């Protein structure tokens, strides 16, 4: 087969690939995927001391922002802990999408992803307070309720279930 014989095949493949690429691009009429309603949105101000040598928020401070948001949410949930049941952080996942620079006003959105017998998975997004399209990070954490005396998991408090289901 000569090179002139393969030219129509190559052009046909190229047209097919171009058509597939065009089909995969969402049209302007298509709506972006709907974000679930957050359980809680915590405003956070970036502090000068949060910056690192590269003049943006140090990655460890993202965990602090998430912890602060969870604690603010839990303050609004009466009965979230007692002497036999309190949460511990079992896992955390953070996807760093863009650096946060000072000064910045942030919103930390918490969304219930899953309720288990003794645990819950909370999705989170850290976004710019003035531009919700500017996502600095997203991910999830898993919190497990345990008895601090025994160190064993206990049932998720009903107050947590009620609060999570109220946002659904």
Short mmCIF file of N, CA and C in Angstrom, two decimals:
data_model
loop_
_atom_site.label_atom_id
_atom_site.label_comp_id
_atom_site.label_asym_id
_atom_site.label_seq_id
_atom_site.Cartn_x
_atom_site.Cartn_y
_atom_site.Cartn_z
N UNK A 1 0.85 -1.17 0.00
CA UNK A 1 0.00 0.00 0.00
C UNK A 1 0.90 1.24 0.00
N UNK A 2 0.67 2.11 -0.93
CA UNK A 2 1.48 3.32 -1.02
C UNK A 2 0.95 4.38 -0.07
N UNK A 3 1.77 5.41 0.14
CA UNK A 3 1.35 6.49 1.05
C UNK A 3 0.14 7.23 0.52
N UNK A 4 -0.04 7.26 -0.80
CA UNK A 4 -1.23 7.93 -1.35
C UNK A 4 -2.48 7.11 -1.10
N UNK A 5 -2.33 5.79 -0.93
CA UNK A 5 -3.48 4.93 -0.63
C UNK A 5 -3.94 5.09 0.82
N UNK A 6 -3.05 5.44 1.74
CA UNK A 6 -3.40 5.57 3.16
C UNK A 6 -3.94 6.95 3.50
N UNK A 7 -3.78 7.93 2.63
CA UNK A 7 -4.23 9.29 2.92
C UNK A 7 -5.72 9.38 3.21
N UNK A 8 -6.62 8.72 2.41
CA UNK A 8 -8.05 8.79 2.73
C UNK A 8 -8.37 8.17 4.09
N UNK A 9 -7.68 7.11 4.47
CA UNK A 9 -7.91 6.45 5.76
C UNK A 9 -7.52 7.40 6.90
N UNK A 10 -6.37 8.06 6.76
CA UNK A 10 -5.91 9.00 7.79
C UNK A 10 -6.88 10.17 7.93
N UNK A 11 -7.38 10.69 6.78
CA UNK A 11 -8.32 11.80 6.84
C UNK A 11 -9.62 11.36 7.51
N UNK A 12 -10.09 10.17 7.23
CA UNK A 12 -11.32 9.65 7.83
C UNK A 12 -11.15 9.51 9.34
N UNK A 13 -10.02 8.97 9.77
CA UNK A 13 -9.74 8.84 11.22
C UNK A 13 -9.69 10.21 11.89
N UNK A 14 -9.03 11.17 11.24
CA UNK A 14 -8.91 12.52 11.81
C UNK A 14 -10.28 13.17 11.94
N UNK A 15 -11.16 12.99 10.92
CA UNK A 15 -12.51 13.55 11.01
C UNK A 15 -13.29 12.90 12.14
N UNK A 16 -13.14 11.60 12.30
CA UNK A 16 -13.85 10.88 13.36
C UNK A 16 -13.40 11.39 14.74
N UNK A 17 -12.09 11.56 14.91
CA UNK A 17 -11.56 12.06 16.20
C UNK A 17 -12.06 13.47 16.46
N UNK A 18 -12.04 14.34 15.44
CA UNK A 18 -12.54 15.71 15.60
C UNK A 18 -14.02 15.72 16.00
N UNK A 19 -14.81 14.85 15.37
CA UNK A 19 -16.24 14.78 15.70
C UNK A 19 -16.45 14.31 17.14
N UNK A 20 -15.66 13.33 17.58
CA UNK A 20 -15.76 12.85 18.96
C UNK A 20 -15.38 13.95 19.95
N UNK A 21 -14.32 14.70 19.63
CA UNK A 21 -13.90 15.79 20.51
C UNK A 21 -14.97 16.87 20.60
N UNK A 22 -15.59 17.23 19.45
CA UNK A 22 -16.66 18.23 19.47
C UNK A 22 -17.84 17.74 20.29
N UNK A 23 -18.17 16.47 20.18
CA UNK A 23 -19.31 15.90 20.92
C UNK A 23 -19.04 15.88 22.43
N UNK A 24 -17.76 15.79 22.83
CA UNK A 24 -17.45 15.72 24.26
C UNK A 24 -17.42 17.09 24.93
N UNK A 25 -17.42 18.16 24.14
CA UNK A 25 -17.41 19.51 24.71
C UNK A 25 -18.84 19.89 25.06
N UNK A 26 -19.12 20.23 26.34
CA UNK A 26 -20.49 20.59 26.70
C UNK A 26 -20.93 21.87 26.01
N UNK A 27 -22.17 21.88 25.58
CA UNK A 27 -22.70 23.09 24.95
C UNK A 27 -22.99 24.13 26.03
N UNK A 28 -23.13 25.38 25.60
CA UNK A 28 -23.42 26.45 26.56
C UNK A 28 -24.78 26.27 27.20
N UNK A 29 -25.70 25.55 26.52
CA UNK A 29 -27.04 25.36 27.05
C UNK A 29 -27.06 24.34 28.18
N UNK A 30 -26.04 23.46 28.24
CA UNK A 30 -26.00 22.46 29.30
C UNK A 30 -25.61 23.12 30.60
N UNK A 31 -26.34 22.77 31.67
CA UNK A 31 -26.05 23.33 32.99
C UNK A 31 -24.90 22.54 33.62
N UNK A 32 -24.06 23.22 34.40
CA UNK A 32 -23.01 22.49 35.11
C UNK A 32 -23.65 21.57 36.14
N UNK A 33 -22.92 20.52 36.57
CA UNK A 33 -23.51 19.62 37.55
C UNK A 33 -23.89 20.37 38.82
N UNK A 34 -25.06 20.05 39.34
CA UNK A 34 -25.57 20.75 40.52
C UNK A 34 -24.80 20.31 41.77
N UNK A 35 -24.34 21.29 42.53
CA UNK A 35 -23.66 21.01 43.78
C UNK A 35 -24.70 20.69 44.83
N UNK A 36 -24.47 19.65 45.66
CA UNK A 36 -25.42 19.39 46.74
C UNK A 36 -25.46 20.57 47.72
N UNK A 37 -26.57 20.72 48.39
CA UNK A 37 -26.72 21.82 49.35
C UNK A 37 -25.79 21.58 50.54
N UNK A 38 -24.96 22.56 50.89
CA UNK A 38 -24.03 22.36 52.01
C UNK A 38 -24.75 22.22 53.35
N UNK A 39 -24.14 21.44 54.22
CA UNK A 39 -24.58 21.36 55.62
C UNK A 39 -24.33 22.70 56.30
N UNK A 40 -23.18 23.27 55.94
CA UNK A 40 -22.71 24.46 56.64
C UNK A 40 -21.70 25.17 55.74
N UNK A 41 -21.68 26.48 55.82
CA UNK A 41 -20.68 27.29 55.12
C UNK A 41 -20.02 28.19 56.16
N UNK A 42 -18.71 28.05 56.30
CA UNK A 42 -17.97 28.82 57.29
C UNK A 42 -17.12 29.88 56.60
N UNK A 43 -17.28 31.15 56.98
CA UNK A 43 -16.38 32.18 56.45
C UNK A 43 -15.04 32.13 57.19
N UNK A 44 -13.97 32.26 56.44
CA UNK A 44 -12.62 32.22 57.01
C UNK A 44 -11.83 33.38 56.41
N UNK A 45 -11.13 34.12 57.25
CA UNK A 45 -10.22 35.17 56.77
C UNK A 45 -8.80 34.62 56.78
N UNK A 46 -8.11 34.80 55.68
CA UNK A 46 -6.71 34.38 55.63
C UNK A 46 -5.89 35.35 56.46
N UNK A 47 -5.07 34.80 57.31
CA UNK A 47 -4.20 35.62 58.18
C UNK A 47 -2.79 35.67 57.57
N UNK A 48 -2.10 36.74 57.84
CA UNK A 48 -0.73 36.91 57.36
C UNK A 48 0.14 35.73 57.77
N UNK A 49 -0.06 35.25 58.99
CA UNK A 49 0.77 34.15 59.50
C UNK A 49 0.49 32.82 58.81
N UNK A 50 -0.59 32.73 58.02
CA UNK A 50 -0.91 31.50 57.29
C UNK A 50 -0.01 31.30 56.07
N UNK A 51 0.72 32.36 55.67
CA UNK A 51 1.53 32.32 54.46
C UNK A 51 2.85 31.60 54.69
N UNK A 52 3.37 31.03 53.60
CA UNK A 52 4.68 30.39 53.66
C UNK A 52 5.70 31.23 52.88
N UNK A 53 6.86 30.70 52.66
CA UNK A 53 7.93 31.44 51.99
C UNK A 53 7.59 31.80 50.55
N UNK A 54 6.61 31.12 49.96
CA UNK A 54 6.21 31.41 48.58
C UNK A 54 5.07 32.42 48.52
N UNK A 55 4.73 33.00 49.68
CA UNK A 55 3.72 34.05 49.80
C UNK A 55 2.30 33.57 49.45
N UNK A 56 2.04 32.28 49.73
CA UNK A 56 0.68 31.78 49.64
C UNK A 56 0.42 30.89 50.86
N UNK A 57 -0.84 30.57 51.10
CA UNK A 57 -1.20 29.81 52.30
C UNK A 57 -0.51 28.45 52.29
N UNK A 58 0.15 28.14 53.38
CA UNK A 58 0.81 26.85 53.53
C UNK A 58 -0.22 25.74 53.50
N UNK A 59 0.11 24.63 52.86
CA UNK A 59 -0.85 23.55 52.68
C UNK A 59 -1.39 23.01 54.01
N UNK A 60 -0.62 23.03 55.06
CA UNK A 60 -1.10 22.53 56.36
C UNK A 60 -2.24 23.38 56.91
N UNK A 61 -2.27 24.66 56.55
CA UNK A 61 -3.34 25.53 57.03
C UNK A 61 -4.70 25.19 56.43
N UNK A 62 -4.71 24.53 55.29
CA UNK A 62 -5.98 24.09 54.71
C UNK A 62 -6.68 23.15 55.70
N UNK A 63 -5.92 22.26 56.33
CA UNK A 63 -6.49 21.36 57.35
C UNK A 63 -7.05 22.14 58.52
N UNK A 64 -6.37 23.20 58.91
CA UNK A 64 -6.86 24.04 60.00
C UNK A 64 -8.16 24.72 59.61
N UNK A 65 -8.25 25.22 58.38
CA UNK A 65 -9.49 25.85 57.91
C UNK A 65 -10.64 24.84 57.94
N UNK A 66 -10.36 23.61 57.51
CA UNK A 66 -11.40 22.57 57.51
C UNK A 66 -11.83 22.21 58.92
N UNK A 67 -10.87 22.09 59.82
CA UNK A 67 -11.18 21.79 61.22
C UNK A 67 -12.04 22.89 61.82
N UNK A 68 -11.67 24.13 61.55
CA UNK A 68 -12.43 25.27 62.07
C UNK A 68 -13.87 25.24 61.55
N UNK A 69 -14.03 24.94 60.26
CA UNK A 69 -15.38 24.88 59.68
C UNK A 69 -16.19 23.75 60.32
N UNK A 70 -15.58 22.58 60.52
CA UNK A 70 -16.31 21.46 61.16
C UNK A 70 -16.74 21.83 62.57
N UNK A 71 -15.86 22.48 63.32
CA UNK A 71 -16.20 22.85 64.70
C UNK A 71 -17.30 23.91 64.73
N UNK A 72 -17.27 24.85 63.80
CA UNK A 72 -18.35 25.85 63.74
C UNK A 72 -19.68 25.17 63.43
N UNK A 73 -19.65 24.19 62.50
CA UNK A 73 -20.88 23.45 62.18
C UNK A 73 -21.37 22.68 63.41
N UNK A 74 -20.47 21.98 64.07
CA UNK A 74 -20.87 21.16 65.22
C UNK A 74 -21.43 22.01 66.36
N UNK A 75 -20.98 23.25 66.49
CA UNK A 75 -21.54 24.14 67.51
C UNK A 75 -23.03 24.38 67.30
N UNK A 76 -23.50 24.21 66.06
CA UNK A 76 -24.91 24.40 65.73
C UNK A 76 -25.72 23.10 65.85
N UNK A 77 -25.07 22.02 66.28
CA UNK A 77 -25.73 20.72 66.38
C UNK A 77 -25.70 20.29 67.86
N UNK A 78 -26.77 20.61 68.61
CA UNK A 78 -26.77 20.20 70.01
C UNK A 78 -26.79 18.68 70.11
N UNK A 79 -26.00 18.14 71.04
CA UNK A 79 -25.98 16.69 71.25
C UNK A 79 -25.01 15.95 70.34
N UNK A 80 -24.04 16.66 69.75
CA UNK A 80 -23.10 15.99 68.85
C UNK A 80 -22.05 15.18 69.58
N UNK A 81 -21.91 15.41 70.90
CA UNK A 81 -20.98 14.60 71.69
C UNK A 81 -21.44 14.59 73.14
N UNK A 82 -20.97 13.59 73.87
CA UNK A 82 -21.15 13.52 75.31
C UNK A 82 -19.97 12.76 75.88
N UNK A 83 -20.01 12.39 77.16
CA UNK A 83 -18.85 11.73 77.77
C UNK A 83 -18.58 10.34 77.20
N UNK A 84 -19.55 9.77 76.45
CA UNK A 84 -19.37 8.42 75.88
C UNK A 84 -19.31 8.42 74.36
N UNK A 85 -19.34 9.59 73.76
CA UNK A 85 -19.37 9.66 72.29
C UNK A 85 -18.79 10.98 71.81
N UNK A 86 -17.67 10.90 71.11
CA UNK A 86 -17.08 12.10 70.50
C UNK A 86 -16.36 11.73 69.21
N UNK A 87 -16.30 12.67 68.28
CA UNK A 87 -15.71 12.35 66.97
C UNK A 87 -14.19 12.44 66.97
N UNK A 88 -13.60 11.59 66.15
CA UNK A 88 -12.17 11.68 65.84
C UNK A 88 -12.05 11.68 64.32
N UNK A 89 -11.02 12.31 63.84
CA UNK A 89 -10.77 12.35 62.41
C UNK A 89 -10.09 11.04 62.02
N UNK A 90 -10.71 10.27 61.13
CA UNK A 90 -10.16 8.98 60.72
C UNK A 90 -9.42 9.06 59.39
N UNK A 91 -9.82 9.99 58.52
CA UNK A 91 -9.17 10.12 57.21
C UNK A 91 -9.40 11.51 56.68
N UNK A 92 -8.46 11.99 55.89
CA UNK A 92 -8.65 13.27 55.22
C UNK A 92 -8.03 13.21 53.83
N UNK A 93 -8.71 13.87 52.90
CA UNK A 93 -8.24 13.95 51.52
C UNK A 93 -8.42 15.38 51.06
N UNK A 94 -7.34 15.97 50.58
CA UNK A 94 -7.40 17.34 50.08
C UNK A 94 -6.80 17.39 48.69
N UNK A 95 -7.55 17.94 47.78
CA UNK A 95 -7.05 18.22 46.43
C UNK A 95 -6.79 19.71 46.37
N UNK A 96 -5.53 20.08 46.18
CA UNK A 96 -5.16 21.49 46.10
C UNK A 96 -5.36 21.95 44.67
N UNK A 97 -6.31 22.85 44.45
CA UNK A 97 -6.66 23.28 43.09
C UNK A 97 -5.94 24.54 42.65
N UNK A 98 -5.69 25.47 43.59
CA UNK A 98 -4.96 26.70 43.28
C UNK A 98 -4.47 27.29 44.59
N UNK A 99 -3.39 28.06 44.54
CA UNK A 99 -2.87 28.66 45.77
C UNK A 99 -3.79 29.78 46.29
N UNK A 100 -3.82 29.92 47.59
CA UNK A 100 -4.55 31.01 48.24
C UNK A 100 -3.52 32.07 48.60
N UNK A 101 -3.77 33.28 48.16
CA UNK A 101 -2.86 34.39 48.47
C UNK A 101 -3.52 35.33 49.47
N UNK A 102 -2.70 36.09 50.16
CA UNK A 102 -3.19 37.07 51.13
C UNK A 102 -3.32 38.41 50.43
N UNK A 103 -4.32 39.19 50.68
CA UNK A 103 -5.45 38.93 51.56
C UNK A 103 -6.53 38.13 50.82
N UNK A 104 -7.29 37.36 51.55
CA UNK A 104 -8.38 36.60 50.93
C UNK A 104 -9.46 36.32 51.97
N UNK A 105 -10.67 36.34 51.50
CA UNK A 105 -11.83 35.92 52.29
C UNK A 105 -12.32 34.62 51.66
N UNK A 106 -12.43 33.60 52.49
CA UNK A 106 -12.77 32.27 52.01
C UNK A 106 -14.11 31.81 52.55
N UNK A 107 -14.68 30.84 51.87
CA UNK A 107 -15.83 30.11 52.39
C UNK A 107 -15.45 28.63 52.37
N UNK A 108 -15.71 27.95 53.47
CA UNK A 108 -15.51 26.50 53.52
C UNK A 108 -16.89 25.87 53.54
N UNK A 109 -17.20 25.13 52.48
CA UNK A 109 -18.49 24.46 52.37
C UNK A 109 -18.33 23.01 52.82
N UNK A 110 -19.22 22.58 53.70
CA UNK A 110 -19.23 21.19 54.16
C UNK A 110 -20.52 20.54 53.68
N UNK A 111 -20.40 19.36 53.10
CA UNK A 111 -21.54 18.62 52.58
C UNK A 111 -21.46 17.18 53.06
N UNK A 112 -22.58 16.64 53.51
CA UNK A 112 -22.59 15.24 53.94
C UNK A 112 -22.55 14.35 52.70
N UNK A 113 -21.54 13.52 52.65
CA UNK A 113 -21.39 12.59 51.54
C UNK A 113 -21.95 11.21 51.88
N UNK A 114 -21.79 10.80 53.15
CA UNK A 114 -22.23 9.47 53.56
C UNK A 114 -22.39 9.42 55.07
N UNK A 115 -23.45 8.73 55.50
CA UNK A 115 -23.64 8.45 56.93
C UNK A 115 -23.49 6.95 57.12
N UNK A 116 -22.67 6.55 58.08
CA UNK A 116 -22.50 5.13 58.40
C UNK A 116 -23.08 4.84 59.77
N UNK A 117 -22.73 3.69 60.32
CA UNK A 117 -23.20 3.34 61.66
C UNK A 117 -22.55 4.21 62.74
N UNK A 118 -21.23 4.39 62.60
CA UNK A 118 -20.51 5.18 63.60
C UNK A 118 -19.70 6.31 62.96
N UNK A 119 -19.85 6.50 61.66
CA UNK A 119 -19.02 7.49 60.98
C UNK A 119 -19.83 8.30 59.98
N UNK A 120 -19.21 9.37 59.55
CA UNK A 120 -19.77 10.17 58.46
C UNK A 120 -18.63 10.68 57.60
N UNK A 121 -18.89 10.76 56.31
CA UNK A 121 -17.93 11.35 55.37
C UNK A 121 -18.46 12.74 55.00
N UNK A 122 -17.62 13.73 55.19
CA UNK A 122 -17.95 15.11 54.85
C UNK A 122 -17.12 15.54 53.65
N UNK A 123 -17.79 15.94 52.59
CA UNK A 123 -17.08 16.55 51.47
C UNK A 123 -16.85 18.02 51.82
N UNK A 124 -15.80 18.59 51.27
CA UNK A 124 -15.54 20.01 51.55
C UNK A 124 -14.98 20.68 50.31
N UNK A 125 -15.25 21.99 50.25
CA UNK A 125 -14.66 22.87 49.24
C UNK A 125 -14.24 24.14 49.94
N UNK A 126 -13.06 24.61 49.61
CA UNK A 126 -12.62 25.93 50.05
C UNK A 126 -12.67 26.80 48.80
N UNK A 127 -13.51 27.85 48.86
CA UNK A 127 -13.72 28.71 47.69
C UNK A 127 -13.51 30.17 48.08
N UNK A 128 -13.36 31.01 47.08
CA UNK A 128 -13.25 32.45 47.29
C UNK A 128 -14.63 32.98 47.67
N UNK A 129 -14.68 33.81 48.70
CA UNK A 129 -15.96 34.34 49.18
C UNK A 129 -16.65 35.22 48.14
N UNK A 130 -15.89 35.83 47.26
CA UNK A 130 -16.47 36.73 46.25
C UNK A 130 -16.66 36.08 44.89
N UNK A 131 -16.13 34.86 44.72
CA UNK A 131 -16.21 34.19 43.42
C UNK A 131 -16.28 32.68 43.66
N UNK A 132 -17.49 32.13 43.72
CA UNK A 132 -17.62 30.71 44.04
C UNK A 132 -17.10 29.79 42.95
N UNK A 133 -16.73 30.36 41.80
CA UNK A 133 -16.09 29.58 40.75
C UNK A 133 -14.60 29.39 40.99
N UNK A 134 -14.06 30.16 41.94
CA UNK A 134 -12.63 30.03 42.26
C UNK A 134 -12.50 29.04 43.42
N UNK A 135 -12.19 27.80 43.06
CA UNK A 135 -12.08 26.72 44.04
C UNK A 135 -10.61 26.54 44.38
N UNK A 136 -10.29 26.70 45.67
CA UNK A 136 -8.91 26.54 46.11
C UNK A 136 -8.61 25.08 46.44
N UNK A 137 -9.59 24.39 47.00
CA UNK A 137 -9.38 22.97 47.29
C UNK A 137 -10.73 22.29 47.46
N UNK A 138 -10.68 20.97 47.33
CA UNK A 138 -11.85 20.15 47.62
C UNK A 138 -11.36 18.81 48.15
N UNK A 139 -12.28 18.00 48.59
CA UNK A 139 -11.90 16.69 49.12
C UNK A 139 -12.93 16.19 50.10
N UNK A 140 -12.47 15.38 51.04
CA UNK A 140 -13.39 14.81 52.03
C UNK A 140 -12.63 14.39 53.28
N UNK A 141 -13.37 14.30 54.35
CA UNK A 141 -12.84 13.75 55.60
C UNK A 141 -13.83 12.71 56.10
N UNK A 142 -13.32 11.79 56.90
CA UNK A 142 -14.18 10.81 57.57
C UNK A 142 -14.00 11.01 59.06
N UNK A 143 -15.14 11.19 59.74
CA UNK A 143 -15.13 11.33 61.19
C UNK A 143 -15.83 10.10 61.78
N UNK A 144 -15.21 9.52 62.79
CA UNK A 144 -15.78 8.36 63.48
C UNK A 144 -16.07 8.75 64.91
N UNK A 145 -17.29 8.43 65.38
CA UNK A 145 -17.63 8.69 66.78
C UNK A 145 -17.19 7.49 67.60
N UNK A 146 -16.52 7.78 68.70
CA UNK A 146 -16.00 6.72 69.55
C UNK A 146 -16.18 7.06 71.02
N UNK A 147 -16.10 6.05 71.83
CA UNK A 147 -16.13 6.22 73.28
C UNK A 147 -14.71 6.53 73.72
N UNK A 148 -14.45 7.70 74.29
CA UNK A 148 -13.08 8.07 74.65
C UNK A 148 -12.48 7.17 75.73
N UNK A 149 -13.33 6.53 76.52
CA UNK A 149 -12.82 5.64 77.57
C UNK A 149 -12.31 4.33 76.99
N UNK A 150 -13.08 3.76 76.07
CA UNK A 150 -12.72 2.45 75.51
C UNK A 150 -11.95 2.55 74.20
N UNK A 151 -12.11 3.67 73.49
CA UNK A 151 -11.48 3.82 72.20
C UNK A 151 -12.20 3.06 71.10
N UNK A 152 -13.39 2.57 71.38
CA UNK A 152 -14.16 1.79 70.41
C UNK A 152 -15.24 2.65 69.76
N UNK A 153 -15.56 2.34 68.49
CA UNK A 153 -16.61 3.10 67.81
C UNK A 153 -17.96 2.94 68.50
N UNK A 154 -18.76 4.00 68.46
CA UNK A 154 -20.12 3.99 68.98
C UNK A 154 -21.05 4.49 67.88
N UNK A 155 -22.33 4.30 68.08
CA UNK A 155 -23.31 4.74 67.09
C UNK A 155 -23.24 6.25 66.88
N UNK A 156 -23.44 6.62 65.64
CA UNK A 156 -23.49 8.03 65.28
C UNK A 156 -24.63 8.69 66.06
N UNK A 157 -24.39 9.81 66.72
CA UNK A 157 -25.47 10.47 67.47
C UNK A 157 -26.65 10.83 66.56
N UNK A 158 -27.84 10.70 67.09
CA UNK A 158 -29.05 11.02 66.32
C UNK A 158 -29.03 12.49 65.89
N UNK A 159 -28.46 13.35 66.70
CA UNK A 159 -28.38 14.78 66.34
C UNK A 159 -27.59 14.98 65.05
N UNK A 160 -26.53 14.21 64.86
CA UNK A 160 -25.73 14.30 63.64
C UNK A 160 -26.54 13.79 62.45
N UNK A 161 -27.22 12.66 62.63
CA UNK A 161 -28.06 12.12 61.55
C UNK A 161 -29.13 13.14 61.14
N UNK A 162 -29.79 13.72 62.16
CA UNK A 162 -30.84 14.70 61.88
C UNK A 162 -30.29 15.92 61.14
N UNK A 163 -29.13 16.43 61.59
CA UNK A 163 -28.54 17.60 60.95
C UNK A 163 -28.13 17.29 59.50
N UNK A 164 -27.57 16.11 59.28
CA UNK A 164 -27.15 15.74 57.93
C UNK A 164 -28.35 15.55 57.01
N UNK A 165 -29.40 14.96 57.51
CA UNK A 165 -30.58 14.70 56.68
C UNK A 165 -31.37 15.97 56.43
N UNK A 166 -31.27 16.95 57.33
CA UNK A 166 -31.98 18.22 57.14
C UNK A 166 -31.42 18.98 55.94
N UNK A 167 -30.16 18.75 55.61
CA UNK A 167 -29.56 19.47 54.47
C UNK A 167 -29.77 18.72 53.16
N UNK A 168 -30.22 17.50 53.22
CA UNK A 168 -30.38 16.68 51.99
C UNK A 168 -31.53 17.16 51.14
#
